[in-house]
Short mmCIF file of C-alpha atoms in Angstrom, two decimals:
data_model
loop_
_atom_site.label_atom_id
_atom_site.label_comp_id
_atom_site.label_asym_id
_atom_site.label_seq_id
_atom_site.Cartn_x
_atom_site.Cartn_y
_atom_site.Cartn_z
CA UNK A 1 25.68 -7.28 -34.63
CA UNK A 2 25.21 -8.57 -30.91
CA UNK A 3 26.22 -7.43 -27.65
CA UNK A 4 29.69 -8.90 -27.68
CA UNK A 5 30.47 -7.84 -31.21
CA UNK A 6 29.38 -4.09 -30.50
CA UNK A 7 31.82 -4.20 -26.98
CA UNK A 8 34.80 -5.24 -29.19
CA UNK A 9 33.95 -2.65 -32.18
CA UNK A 10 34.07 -0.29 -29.28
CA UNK A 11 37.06 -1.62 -27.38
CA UNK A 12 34.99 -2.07 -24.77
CA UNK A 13 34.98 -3.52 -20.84
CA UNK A 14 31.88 -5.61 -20.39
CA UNK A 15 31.21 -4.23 -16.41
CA UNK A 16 28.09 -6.03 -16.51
CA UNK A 17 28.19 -9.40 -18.07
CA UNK A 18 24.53 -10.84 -16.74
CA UNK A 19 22.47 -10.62 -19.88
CA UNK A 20 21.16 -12.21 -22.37
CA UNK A 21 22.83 -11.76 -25.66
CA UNK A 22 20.65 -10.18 -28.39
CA UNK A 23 21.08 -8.08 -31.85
CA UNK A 24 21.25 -4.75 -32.21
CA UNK A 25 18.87 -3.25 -34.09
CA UNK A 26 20.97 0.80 -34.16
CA UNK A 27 21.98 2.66 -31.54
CA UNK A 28 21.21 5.81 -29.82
CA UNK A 29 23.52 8.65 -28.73
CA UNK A 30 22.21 11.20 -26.12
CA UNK A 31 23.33 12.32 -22.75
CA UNK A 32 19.89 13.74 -21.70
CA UNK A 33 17.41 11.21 -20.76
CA UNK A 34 14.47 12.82 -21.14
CA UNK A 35 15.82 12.79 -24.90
CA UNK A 36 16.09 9.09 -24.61
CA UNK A 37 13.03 8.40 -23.44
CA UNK A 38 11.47 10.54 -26.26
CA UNK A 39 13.53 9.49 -29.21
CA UNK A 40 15.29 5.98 -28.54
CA UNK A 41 13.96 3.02 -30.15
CA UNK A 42 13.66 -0.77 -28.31
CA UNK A 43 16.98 -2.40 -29.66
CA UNK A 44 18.71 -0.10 -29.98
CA UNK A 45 22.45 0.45 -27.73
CA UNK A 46 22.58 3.43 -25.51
CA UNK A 47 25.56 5.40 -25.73
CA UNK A 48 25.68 7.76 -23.14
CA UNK A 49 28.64 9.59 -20.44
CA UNK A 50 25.15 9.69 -17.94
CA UNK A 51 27.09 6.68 -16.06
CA UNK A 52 24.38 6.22 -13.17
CA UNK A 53 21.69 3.91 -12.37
CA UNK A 54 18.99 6.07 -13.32
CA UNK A 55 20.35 5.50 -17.03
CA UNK A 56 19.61 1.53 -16.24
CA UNK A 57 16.01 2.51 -15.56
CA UNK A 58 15.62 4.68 -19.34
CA UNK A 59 17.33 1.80 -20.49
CA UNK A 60 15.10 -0.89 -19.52
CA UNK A 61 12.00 1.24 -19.81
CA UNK A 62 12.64 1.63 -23.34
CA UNK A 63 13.81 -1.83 -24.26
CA UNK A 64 17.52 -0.65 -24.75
CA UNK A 65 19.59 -4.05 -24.02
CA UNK A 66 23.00 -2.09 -23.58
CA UNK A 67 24.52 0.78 -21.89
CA UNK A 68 27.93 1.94 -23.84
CA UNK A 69 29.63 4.30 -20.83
CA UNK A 70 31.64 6.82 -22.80
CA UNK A 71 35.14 9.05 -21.88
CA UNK A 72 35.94 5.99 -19.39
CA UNK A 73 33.68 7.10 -16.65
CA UNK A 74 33.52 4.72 -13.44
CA UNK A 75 30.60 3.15 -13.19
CA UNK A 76 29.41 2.89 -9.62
CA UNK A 77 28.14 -0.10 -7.92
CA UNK A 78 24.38 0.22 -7.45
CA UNK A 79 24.52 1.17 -11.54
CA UNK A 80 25.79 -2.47 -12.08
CA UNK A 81 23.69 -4.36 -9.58
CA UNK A 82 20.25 -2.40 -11.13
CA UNK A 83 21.55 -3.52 -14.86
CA UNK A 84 22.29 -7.31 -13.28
CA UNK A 85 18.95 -7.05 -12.11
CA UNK A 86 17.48 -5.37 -14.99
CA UNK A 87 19.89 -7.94 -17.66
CA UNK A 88 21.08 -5.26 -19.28
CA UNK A 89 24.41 -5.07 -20.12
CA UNK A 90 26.95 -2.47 -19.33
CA UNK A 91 29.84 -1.76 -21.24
CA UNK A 92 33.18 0.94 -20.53
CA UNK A 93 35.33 2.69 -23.29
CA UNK A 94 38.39 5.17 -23.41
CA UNK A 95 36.04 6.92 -26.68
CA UNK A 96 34.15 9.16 -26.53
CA UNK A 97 30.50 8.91 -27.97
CA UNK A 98 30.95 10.55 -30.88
CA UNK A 99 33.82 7.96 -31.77
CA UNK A 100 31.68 5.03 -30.33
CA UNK A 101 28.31 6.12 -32.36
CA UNK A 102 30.60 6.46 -35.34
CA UNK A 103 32.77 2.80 -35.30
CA UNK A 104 29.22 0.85 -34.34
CA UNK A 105 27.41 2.67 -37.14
CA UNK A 106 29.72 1.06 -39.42
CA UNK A 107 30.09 -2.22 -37.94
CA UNK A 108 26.24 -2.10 -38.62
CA UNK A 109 26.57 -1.42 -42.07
CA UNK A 110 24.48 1.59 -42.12
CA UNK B 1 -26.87 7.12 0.58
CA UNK B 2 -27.25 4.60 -1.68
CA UNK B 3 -27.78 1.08 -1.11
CA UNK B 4 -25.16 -1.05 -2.12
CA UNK B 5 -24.97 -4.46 -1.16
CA UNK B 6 -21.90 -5.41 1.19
CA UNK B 7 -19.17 -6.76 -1.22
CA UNK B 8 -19.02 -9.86 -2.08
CA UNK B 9 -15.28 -9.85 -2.50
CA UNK B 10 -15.05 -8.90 1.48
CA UNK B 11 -14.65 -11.88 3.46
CA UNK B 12 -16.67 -13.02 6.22
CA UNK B 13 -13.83 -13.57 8.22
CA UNK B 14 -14.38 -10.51 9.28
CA UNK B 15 -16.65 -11.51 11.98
CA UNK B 16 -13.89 -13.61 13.56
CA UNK B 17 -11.42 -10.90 13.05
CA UNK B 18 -14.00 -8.67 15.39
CA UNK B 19 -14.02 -11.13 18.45
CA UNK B 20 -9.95 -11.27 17.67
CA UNK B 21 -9.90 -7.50 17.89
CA UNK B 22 -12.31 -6.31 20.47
CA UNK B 23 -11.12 -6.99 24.22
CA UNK B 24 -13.68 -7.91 27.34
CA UNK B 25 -13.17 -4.66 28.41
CA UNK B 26 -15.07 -3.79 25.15
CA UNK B 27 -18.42 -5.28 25.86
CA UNK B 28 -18.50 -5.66 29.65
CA UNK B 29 -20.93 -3.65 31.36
CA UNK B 30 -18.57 -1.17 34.09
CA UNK B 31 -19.49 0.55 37.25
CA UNK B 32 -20.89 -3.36 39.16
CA UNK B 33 -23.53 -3.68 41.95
CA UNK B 34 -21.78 -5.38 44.55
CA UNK B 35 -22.37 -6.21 47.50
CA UNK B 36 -20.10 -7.22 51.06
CA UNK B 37 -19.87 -10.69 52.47
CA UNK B 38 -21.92 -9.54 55.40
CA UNK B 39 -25.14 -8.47 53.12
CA UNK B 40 -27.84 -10.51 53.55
CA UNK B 41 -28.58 -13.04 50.49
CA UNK B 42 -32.45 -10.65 51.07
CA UNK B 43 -30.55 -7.54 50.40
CA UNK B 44 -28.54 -8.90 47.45
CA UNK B 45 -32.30 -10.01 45.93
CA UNK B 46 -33.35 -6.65 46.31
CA UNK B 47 -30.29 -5.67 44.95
CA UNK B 48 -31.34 -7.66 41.63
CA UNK B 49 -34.75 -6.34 41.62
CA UNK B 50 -33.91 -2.87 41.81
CA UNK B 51 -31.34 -2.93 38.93
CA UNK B 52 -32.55 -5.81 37.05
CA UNK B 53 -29.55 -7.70 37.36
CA UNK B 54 -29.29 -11.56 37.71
CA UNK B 55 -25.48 -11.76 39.74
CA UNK B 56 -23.97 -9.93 42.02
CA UNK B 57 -20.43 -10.06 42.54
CA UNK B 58 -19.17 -10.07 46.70
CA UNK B 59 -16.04 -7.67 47.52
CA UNK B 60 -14.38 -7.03 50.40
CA UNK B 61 -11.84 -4.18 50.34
CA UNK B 62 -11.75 -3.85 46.63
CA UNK B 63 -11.40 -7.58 46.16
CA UNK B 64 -13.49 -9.79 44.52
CA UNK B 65 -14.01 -12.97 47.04
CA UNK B 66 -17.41 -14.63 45.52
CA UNK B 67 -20.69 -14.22 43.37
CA UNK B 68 -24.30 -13.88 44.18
CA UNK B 69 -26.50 -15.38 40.84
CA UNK B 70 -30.03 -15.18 40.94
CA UNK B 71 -30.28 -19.07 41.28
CA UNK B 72 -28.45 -18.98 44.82
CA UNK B 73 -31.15 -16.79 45.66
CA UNK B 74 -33.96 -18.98 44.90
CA UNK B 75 -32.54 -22.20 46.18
CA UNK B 76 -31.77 -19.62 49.73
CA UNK B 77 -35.97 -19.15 49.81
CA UNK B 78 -36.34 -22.93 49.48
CA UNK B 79 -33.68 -23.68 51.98
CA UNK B 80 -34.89 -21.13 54.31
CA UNK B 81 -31.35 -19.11 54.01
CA UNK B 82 -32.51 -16.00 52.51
CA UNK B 83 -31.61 -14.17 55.92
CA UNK B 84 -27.97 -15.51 55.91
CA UNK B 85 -25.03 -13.32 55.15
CA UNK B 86 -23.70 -13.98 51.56
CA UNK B 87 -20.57 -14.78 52.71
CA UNK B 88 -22.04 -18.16 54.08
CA UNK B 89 -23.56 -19.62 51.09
CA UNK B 90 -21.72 -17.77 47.97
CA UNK B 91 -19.51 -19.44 44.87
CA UNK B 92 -16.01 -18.80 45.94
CA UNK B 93 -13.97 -21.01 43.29
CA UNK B 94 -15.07 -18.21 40.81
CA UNK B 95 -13.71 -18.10 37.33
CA UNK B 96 -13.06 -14.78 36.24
CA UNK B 97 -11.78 -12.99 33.08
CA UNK B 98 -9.25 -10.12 32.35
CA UNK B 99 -10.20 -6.72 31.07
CA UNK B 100 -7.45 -6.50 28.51
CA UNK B 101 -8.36 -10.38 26.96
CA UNK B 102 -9.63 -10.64 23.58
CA UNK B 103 -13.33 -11.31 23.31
CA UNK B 104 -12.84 -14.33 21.66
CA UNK B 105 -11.47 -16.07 25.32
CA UNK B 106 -15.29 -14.92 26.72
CA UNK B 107 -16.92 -16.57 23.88
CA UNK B 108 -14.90 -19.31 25.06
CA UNK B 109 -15.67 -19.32 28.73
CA UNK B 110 -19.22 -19.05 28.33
CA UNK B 111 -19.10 -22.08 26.26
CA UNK B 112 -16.65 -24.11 28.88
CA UNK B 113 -18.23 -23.11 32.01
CA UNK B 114 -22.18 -22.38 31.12
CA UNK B 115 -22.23 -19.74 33.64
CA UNK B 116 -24.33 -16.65 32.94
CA UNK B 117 -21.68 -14.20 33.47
CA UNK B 118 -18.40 -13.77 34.43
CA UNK B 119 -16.59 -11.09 36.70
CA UNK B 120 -13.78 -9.05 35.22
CA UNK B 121 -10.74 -7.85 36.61
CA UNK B 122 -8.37 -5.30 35.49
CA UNK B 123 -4.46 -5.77 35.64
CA UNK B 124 -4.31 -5.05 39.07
CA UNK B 125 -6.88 -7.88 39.81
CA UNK B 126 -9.76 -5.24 41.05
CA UNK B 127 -13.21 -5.85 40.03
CA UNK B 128 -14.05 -3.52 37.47
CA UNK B 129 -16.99 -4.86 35.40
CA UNK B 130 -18.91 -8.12 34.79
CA UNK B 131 -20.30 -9.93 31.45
CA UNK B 132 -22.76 -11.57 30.20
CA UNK B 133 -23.78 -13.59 26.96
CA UNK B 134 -25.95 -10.53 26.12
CA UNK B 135 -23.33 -8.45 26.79
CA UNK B 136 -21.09 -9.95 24.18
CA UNK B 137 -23.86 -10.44 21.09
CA UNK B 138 -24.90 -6.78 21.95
CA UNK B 139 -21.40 -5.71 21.27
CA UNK B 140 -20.82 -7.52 18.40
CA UNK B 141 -24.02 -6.19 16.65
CA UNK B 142 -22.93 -2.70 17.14
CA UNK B 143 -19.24 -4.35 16.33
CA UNK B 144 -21.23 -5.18 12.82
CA UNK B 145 -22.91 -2.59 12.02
CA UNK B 146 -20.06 -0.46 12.20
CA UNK B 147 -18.25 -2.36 9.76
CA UNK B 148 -21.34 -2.36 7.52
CA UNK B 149 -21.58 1.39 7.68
CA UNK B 150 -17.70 1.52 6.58
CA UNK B 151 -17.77 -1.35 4.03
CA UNK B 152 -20.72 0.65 2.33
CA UNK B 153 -18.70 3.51 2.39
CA UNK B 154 -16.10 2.55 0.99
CA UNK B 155 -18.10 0.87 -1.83
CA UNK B 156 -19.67 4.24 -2.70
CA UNK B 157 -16.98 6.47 -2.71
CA UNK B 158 -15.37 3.49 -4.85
CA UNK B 159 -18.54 3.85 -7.56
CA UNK B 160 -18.81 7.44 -6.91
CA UNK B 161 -15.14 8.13 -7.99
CA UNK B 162 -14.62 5.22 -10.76
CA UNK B 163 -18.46 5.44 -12.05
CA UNK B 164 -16.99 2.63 -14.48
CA UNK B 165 -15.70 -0.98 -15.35
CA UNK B 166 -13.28 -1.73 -12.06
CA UNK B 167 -9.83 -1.78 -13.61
CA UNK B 168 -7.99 -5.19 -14.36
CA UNK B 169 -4.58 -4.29 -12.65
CA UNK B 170 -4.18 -1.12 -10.12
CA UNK B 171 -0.46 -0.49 -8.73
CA UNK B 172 0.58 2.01 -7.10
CA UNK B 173 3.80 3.53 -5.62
CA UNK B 174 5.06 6.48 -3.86
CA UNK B 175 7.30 8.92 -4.19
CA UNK B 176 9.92 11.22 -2.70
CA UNK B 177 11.78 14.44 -3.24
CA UNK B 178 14.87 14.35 -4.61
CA UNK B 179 14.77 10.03 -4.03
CA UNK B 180 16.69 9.74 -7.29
CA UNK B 181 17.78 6.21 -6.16
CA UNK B 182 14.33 4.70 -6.34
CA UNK B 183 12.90 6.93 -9.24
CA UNK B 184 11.82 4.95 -11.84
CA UNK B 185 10.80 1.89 -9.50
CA UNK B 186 7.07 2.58 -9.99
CA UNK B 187 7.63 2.38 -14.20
CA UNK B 188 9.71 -0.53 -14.17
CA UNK B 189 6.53 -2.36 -11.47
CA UNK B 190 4.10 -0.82 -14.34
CA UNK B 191 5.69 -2.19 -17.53
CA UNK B 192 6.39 -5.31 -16.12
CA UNK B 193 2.93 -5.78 -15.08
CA UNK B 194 1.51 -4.86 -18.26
CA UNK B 195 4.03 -7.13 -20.28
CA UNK B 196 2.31 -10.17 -17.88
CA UNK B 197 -0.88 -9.01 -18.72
CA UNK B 198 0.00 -9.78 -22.53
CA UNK B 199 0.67 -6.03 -23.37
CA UNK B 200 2.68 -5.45 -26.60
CA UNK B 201 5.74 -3.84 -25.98
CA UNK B 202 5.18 -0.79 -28.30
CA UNK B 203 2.17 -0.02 -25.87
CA UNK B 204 4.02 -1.02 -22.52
CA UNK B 205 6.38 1.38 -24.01
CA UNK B 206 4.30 4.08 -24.45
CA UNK B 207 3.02 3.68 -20.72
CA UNK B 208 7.04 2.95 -19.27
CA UNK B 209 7.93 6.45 -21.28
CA UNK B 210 4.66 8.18 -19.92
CA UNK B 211 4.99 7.40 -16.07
CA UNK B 212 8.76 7.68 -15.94
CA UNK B 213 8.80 11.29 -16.58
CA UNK B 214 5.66 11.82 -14.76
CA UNK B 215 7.80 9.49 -11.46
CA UNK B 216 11.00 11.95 -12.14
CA UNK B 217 8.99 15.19 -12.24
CA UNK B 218 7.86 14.08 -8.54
CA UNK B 219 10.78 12.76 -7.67
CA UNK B 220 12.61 16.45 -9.02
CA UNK B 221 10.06 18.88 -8.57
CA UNK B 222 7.25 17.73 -5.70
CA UNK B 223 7.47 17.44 -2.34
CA UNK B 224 6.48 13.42 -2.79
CA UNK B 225 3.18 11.85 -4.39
CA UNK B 226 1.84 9.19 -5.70
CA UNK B 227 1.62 7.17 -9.08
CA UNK B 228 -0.66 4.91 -9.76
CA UNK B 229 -1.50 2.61 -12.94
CA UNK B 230 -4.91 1.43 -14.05
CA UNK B 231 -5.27 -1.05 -16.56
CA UNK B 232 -8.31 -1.40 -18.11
CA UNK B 233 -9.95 -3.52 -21.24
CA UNK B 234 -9.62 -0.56 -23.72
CA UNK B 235 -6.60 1.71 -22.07
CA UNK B 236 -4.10 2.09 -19.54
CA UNK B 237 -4.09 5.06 -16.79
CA UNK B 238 -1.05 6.61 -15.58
CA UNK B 239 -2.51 9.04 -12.90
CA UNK B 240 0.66 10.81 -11.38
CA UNK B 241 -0.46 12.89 -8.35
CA UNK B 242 1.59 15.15 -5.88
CA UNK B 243 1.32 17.21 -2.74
CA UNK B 244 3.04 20.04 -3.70
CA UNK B 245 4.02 22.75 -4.86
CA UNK B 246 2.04 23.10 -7.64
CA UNK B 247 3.00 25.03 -10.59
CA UNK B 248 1.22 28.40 -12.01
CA UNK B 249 1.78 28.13 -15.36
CA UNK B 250 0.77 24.64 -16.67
CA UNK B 251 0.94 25.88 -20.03
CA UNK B 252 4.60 26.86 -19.39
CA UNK B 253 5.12 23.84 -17.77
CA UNK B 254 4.23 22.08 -20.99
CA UNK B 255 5.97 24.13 -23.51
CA UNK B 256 9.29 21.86 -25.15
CA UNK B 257 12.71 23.06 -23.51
CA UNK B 258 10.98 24.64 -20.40
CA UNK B 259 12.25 23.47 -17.73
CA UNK B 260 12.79 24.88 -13.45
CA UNK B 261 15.26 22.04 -12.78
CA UNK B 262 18.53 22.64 -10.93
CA UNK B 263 21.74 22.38 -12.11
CA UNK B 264 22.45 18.99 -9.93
CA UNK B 265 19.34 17.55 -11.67
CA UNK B 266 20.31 18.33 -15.09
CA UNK B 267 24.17 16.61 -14.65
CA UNK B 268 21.45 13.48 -13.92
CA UNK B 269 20.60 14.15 -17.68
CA UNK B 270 17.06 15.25 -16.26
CA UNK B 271 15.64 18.41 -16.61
CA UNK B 272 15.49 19.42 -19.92
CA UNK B 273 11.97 20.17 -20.28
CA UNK B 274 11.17 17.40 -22.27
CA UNK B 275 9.08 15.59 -19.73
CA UNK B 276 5.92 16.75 -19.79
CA UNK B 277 5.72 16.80 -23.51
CA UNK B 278 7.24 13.17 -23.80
CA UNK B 279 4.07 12.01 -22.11
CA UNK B 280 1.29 14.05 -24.18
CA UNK B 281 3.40 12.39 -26.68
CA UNK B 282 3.06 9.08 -26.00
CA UNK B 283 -0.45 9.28 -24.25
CA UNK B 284 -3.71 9.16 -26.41
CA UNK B 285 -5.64 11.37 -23.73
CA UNK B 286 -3.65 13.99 -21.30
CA UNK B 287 -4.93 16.11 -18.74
CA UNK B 288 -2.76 18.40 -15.81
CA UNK B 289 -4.33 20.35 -13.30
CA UNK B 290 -1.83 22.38 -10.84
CA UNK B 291 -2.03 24.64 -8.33
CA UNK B 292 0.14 26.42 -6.53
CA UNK B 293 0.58 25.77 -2.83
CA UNK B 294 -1.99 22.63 -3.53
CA UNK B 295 0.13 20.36 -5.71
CA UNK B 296 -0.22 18.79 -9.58
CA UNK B 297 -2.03 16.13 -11.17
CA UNK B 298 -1.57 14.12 -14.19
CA UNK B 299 -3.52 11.68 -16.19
CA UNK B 300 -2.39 9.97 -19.61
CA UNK B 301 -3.91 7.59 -20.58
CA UNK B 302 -2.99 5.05 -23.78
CA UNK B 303 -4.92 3.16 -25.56
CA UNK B 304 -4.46 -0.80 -26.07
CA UNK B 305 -6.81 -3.72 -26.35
CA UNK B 306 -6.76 -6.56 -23.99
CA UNK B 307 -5.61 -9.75 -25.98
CA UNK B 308 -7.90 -12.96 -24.98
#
C-alpha cells in the first residue's frame, strides 16, 4: 500500500502533496513523540492528533514518509512548509486514530 | 608548551590579511622630533644626532609644512647651507599618510615614492607620528609572532582535548530555551550529513533518535547550549552540552517515565520522560554529567564503520 492508497483507506485530505510516493511498510500510532522516536520503525505512517511541525521533524528523523493528522485538526502553515521541505507527506481525517490505525491495518493485510 | 608545528591547513594568507588589518597608526613611531621653519638646518642635525633619527618633520602651529632627511643635511655641508633656516631649503611637496589607513597603503608608498619615511597625520590633518620601512617590518614581526603564539595555541588545546584521530565531519548548532520552532534543526543537519557520508540509515537513525531528544531536552529544559556531531572512522559523537541549570539527580533524570516538563511541553507530545533513555538506547557508549547551577552534558556515541 502507498501513500495515496493509505489517504483514501483513511478518507483522507492530502495537505501536503510534495513527496515522493513510496510503500508502506506498517504504521505507527502514538501521540507522544518521545514514544515515536523510541518505538517507530522507517516506513512506517505516523498517525498522530500532535498536528505541529515538530511532528515533521520525528517524522523525518525516523524515516516516517507520512503524517496521518487525526480528529480533523488544522494543520498550521509552517507544519506544511517543514513537510514540503522535508517531502513528507501530510494527510487530514474526520477519524480518529484508533479508527485510522484500524482501516490501514487491514488495507495492509495484517 | 609543546612544540607543534604551525598548521599546515592555516593559510599563509594570513600575512596579507595582517597588513589588511593593522592601520599606520599601528606601526608608526608617535610623539615626533620636529622642528620650526626658522631652526637652523645645524640644529635639525643635532637634532638627528641626539635621537638617532634620519628626518625631521618642519611644523608651524601644529601644521606640518615640510621635512628635514638626513640627506638635505649633507648636501647643506657641501653647499655651505648648514647655517640656513630650514624653511629655505626643505621638501615642501611632501607626501604624507593617514593614521587610520591600512598598512598595506604604506607598504605601498614606500614602494611608489622610495622615500625613507613618511609623515602621518591624524583626521584632523595634525602631525602625529612618522614611519619608516623599519617601522613597518618591526611591526609585522611582532604582528607574526602573535599569530604564531595563538595558532600554537589553538593547536594544543585542539590535541590536548581530542588526544585522537581528528574527526571526519564536525557540525554544530545551537540552541535556545523554549525555541520549539527550530528544535530538531541540528538532527535533521546531522542525519543528513551522515546519510552523504554513506551512513546506513539504521545507524543515521540511531544518531537522528539520539541527538533529537538530547536538542529537545535543551530546547525544554536548559537555558540554551550547544550540540555538536563528530563523525569519526569507527563511531559517531553526539556531544549535547548546556549552560544551565543542571539537574541533581542524573540518575532520576534517567529513570523511564521521569520527567520535570510542563504541561505546555507535554501537549507538544514532549515530556514524557522517555528522552534520556531513548538515547542510552540507541547509543553504544553514554555518559551525563550535571550539575546544578553549572549546566548538563551528554555524550552518546554509536558505533558504525566508514564504507570506502
Amino acid at each position: 500500500m502507498n501513500i495515496h492508497e493509505a489517504a483514501s483507506a483513511v478518507d483522507a485530505e492530502i495537505v501536503q502533496g510534495s513527496f515522493q510516493e513510496s510503500e508502506l511498510t506498517g504504521g505507527y500510532t502514538s501521540d507522544l513523540l518521545s514514544d515515536v522516536m523510541g518505538h517507530a520503525q522507517a516506513g512506517q505512517i505516523l498517525i498522530t492528533i500532535q498536528a505541529h511541525r515538530n511532528t515533521v521533524a520525528v517524522a523525518g528523523l525516523i524515516g516516517a514518509p507520512a503524517v496521518v493528522i487525526c480528529n480533523g485538526r488544522p494543520v498550521p502553515e509552517d507544519m506544511i512548509d517543514a513537510a514540503r521541505d522535508e517531502g513528507i507527506a501530510i494527510l487530514r481525517t474526520d477519524f480518529n486514530q484508533y479508527e485510522v490505525s484500524g482501516r490501514l491495518y487491514r488495507a495492509l493485510g495484517h | 608548551m609543546t612544540t607543534v608545528p604551525i598548521s599546515p591547513d592555516s593559510s599563509p594568507s594570513v600575512v596579507l590579511e595582517l597588513i589588511y588589518r593593522l592601520k599606520v597608526k599601528d606601526a608608526m613611531t608617535s610623539g615626533v622630533v620636529t622642528a620650526s621653519p626658522e631652526s637652523s638646518l645645524r640644529d635639525i642635525q643635532r637634532l638627528m644626532k641626539g635621537n638617532a633619527i634620519t628626518g625631521v618633520p618642519i611644523e608651524t602651529q601644529g601644521r606640518l609644512v615640510g621635512m628635514v632627511s638626513i640627506g638635505d643635511v649633507i648636501g647643506a655641508f657641501d653647499s655651505g647651507t648648514i647655517d640656513k633656516p630650514a624653511g629655505e631649503t626643505m621638501a615642501t611637496s611632501l607626501v604624507t599618510l593617514d593614521a587610520e589607513m591600512p598598512l598595506s597603503f604604506a607598504v605601498t608608498y614606500f614602494d611608489r615614492y622610495k622615500y625613507g619615511r613618511f609623515p602621518v597625520l591624524d583626521r584632523e590633518g595634525r602631525l602625529t607620528g612618522i614611519i619608516t620601512a623599519s617601522d613597518i617590518l618591526r611591526r609585522l614581526l611582532i604582528a607574526l609572532n602573535e599569530e604564531i603564539g595563538r595558532l600554537e595555541e589553538n593547536m594544543t588545546t585542539k590535541q590536548a582535548r581530542d588526544e585522537g584521530p581528528l574527526p571526519l565531519i564536525e557540525l554544530s548548532f545551537g540552541t535556545a530555551p523554549l525555541d520549539f520552532a527550530k528544535a530538531g534543526t541540528a538532527s535533521q543537519r546531522f542525519k543528513k550529513a551522515l546519510v552523504e557520508k554513506g551512513c546506513p540509515p539504521p545507524i543515521a537513525r540511531k544518531a537522528a533518535v539520539a541527538s533529537y531528544e538530547l536538542e529537545l531536552n535543551q530546547v525544554i529544559h536548559s537555558t540554551g547550549g550547544i550540540m555538536r556531531m563528530r563523525v569519526y572512522d569507527d563511531k559517531i559523537e553526539i556531544l549535547a552540552r548546556d549552560e544551565g541549570p543542571g539537574m541533581a539527580d542524573v540518575e532520576l533524570a534517567m529513570r523511564e517515565g521521569y520527567s520535570t516538563a510542563n504541561e505546555w511541553v507535554r501537549s507538544l507530545g514532549f515530556g514524557a520522560g522517555m528522552g534520556l533513555p531513548n538515547v542510552r538506547r540507541v547509543a553504544d557508549a553514554f555518559s551525563i554529567e550535571s550539575e546544578p547551577g553549572k549546566g548538563t552534558s551528554v555524550l552518546a556515541s554509536i558505533n558504525w564503520e566508514r564504507p570506502h
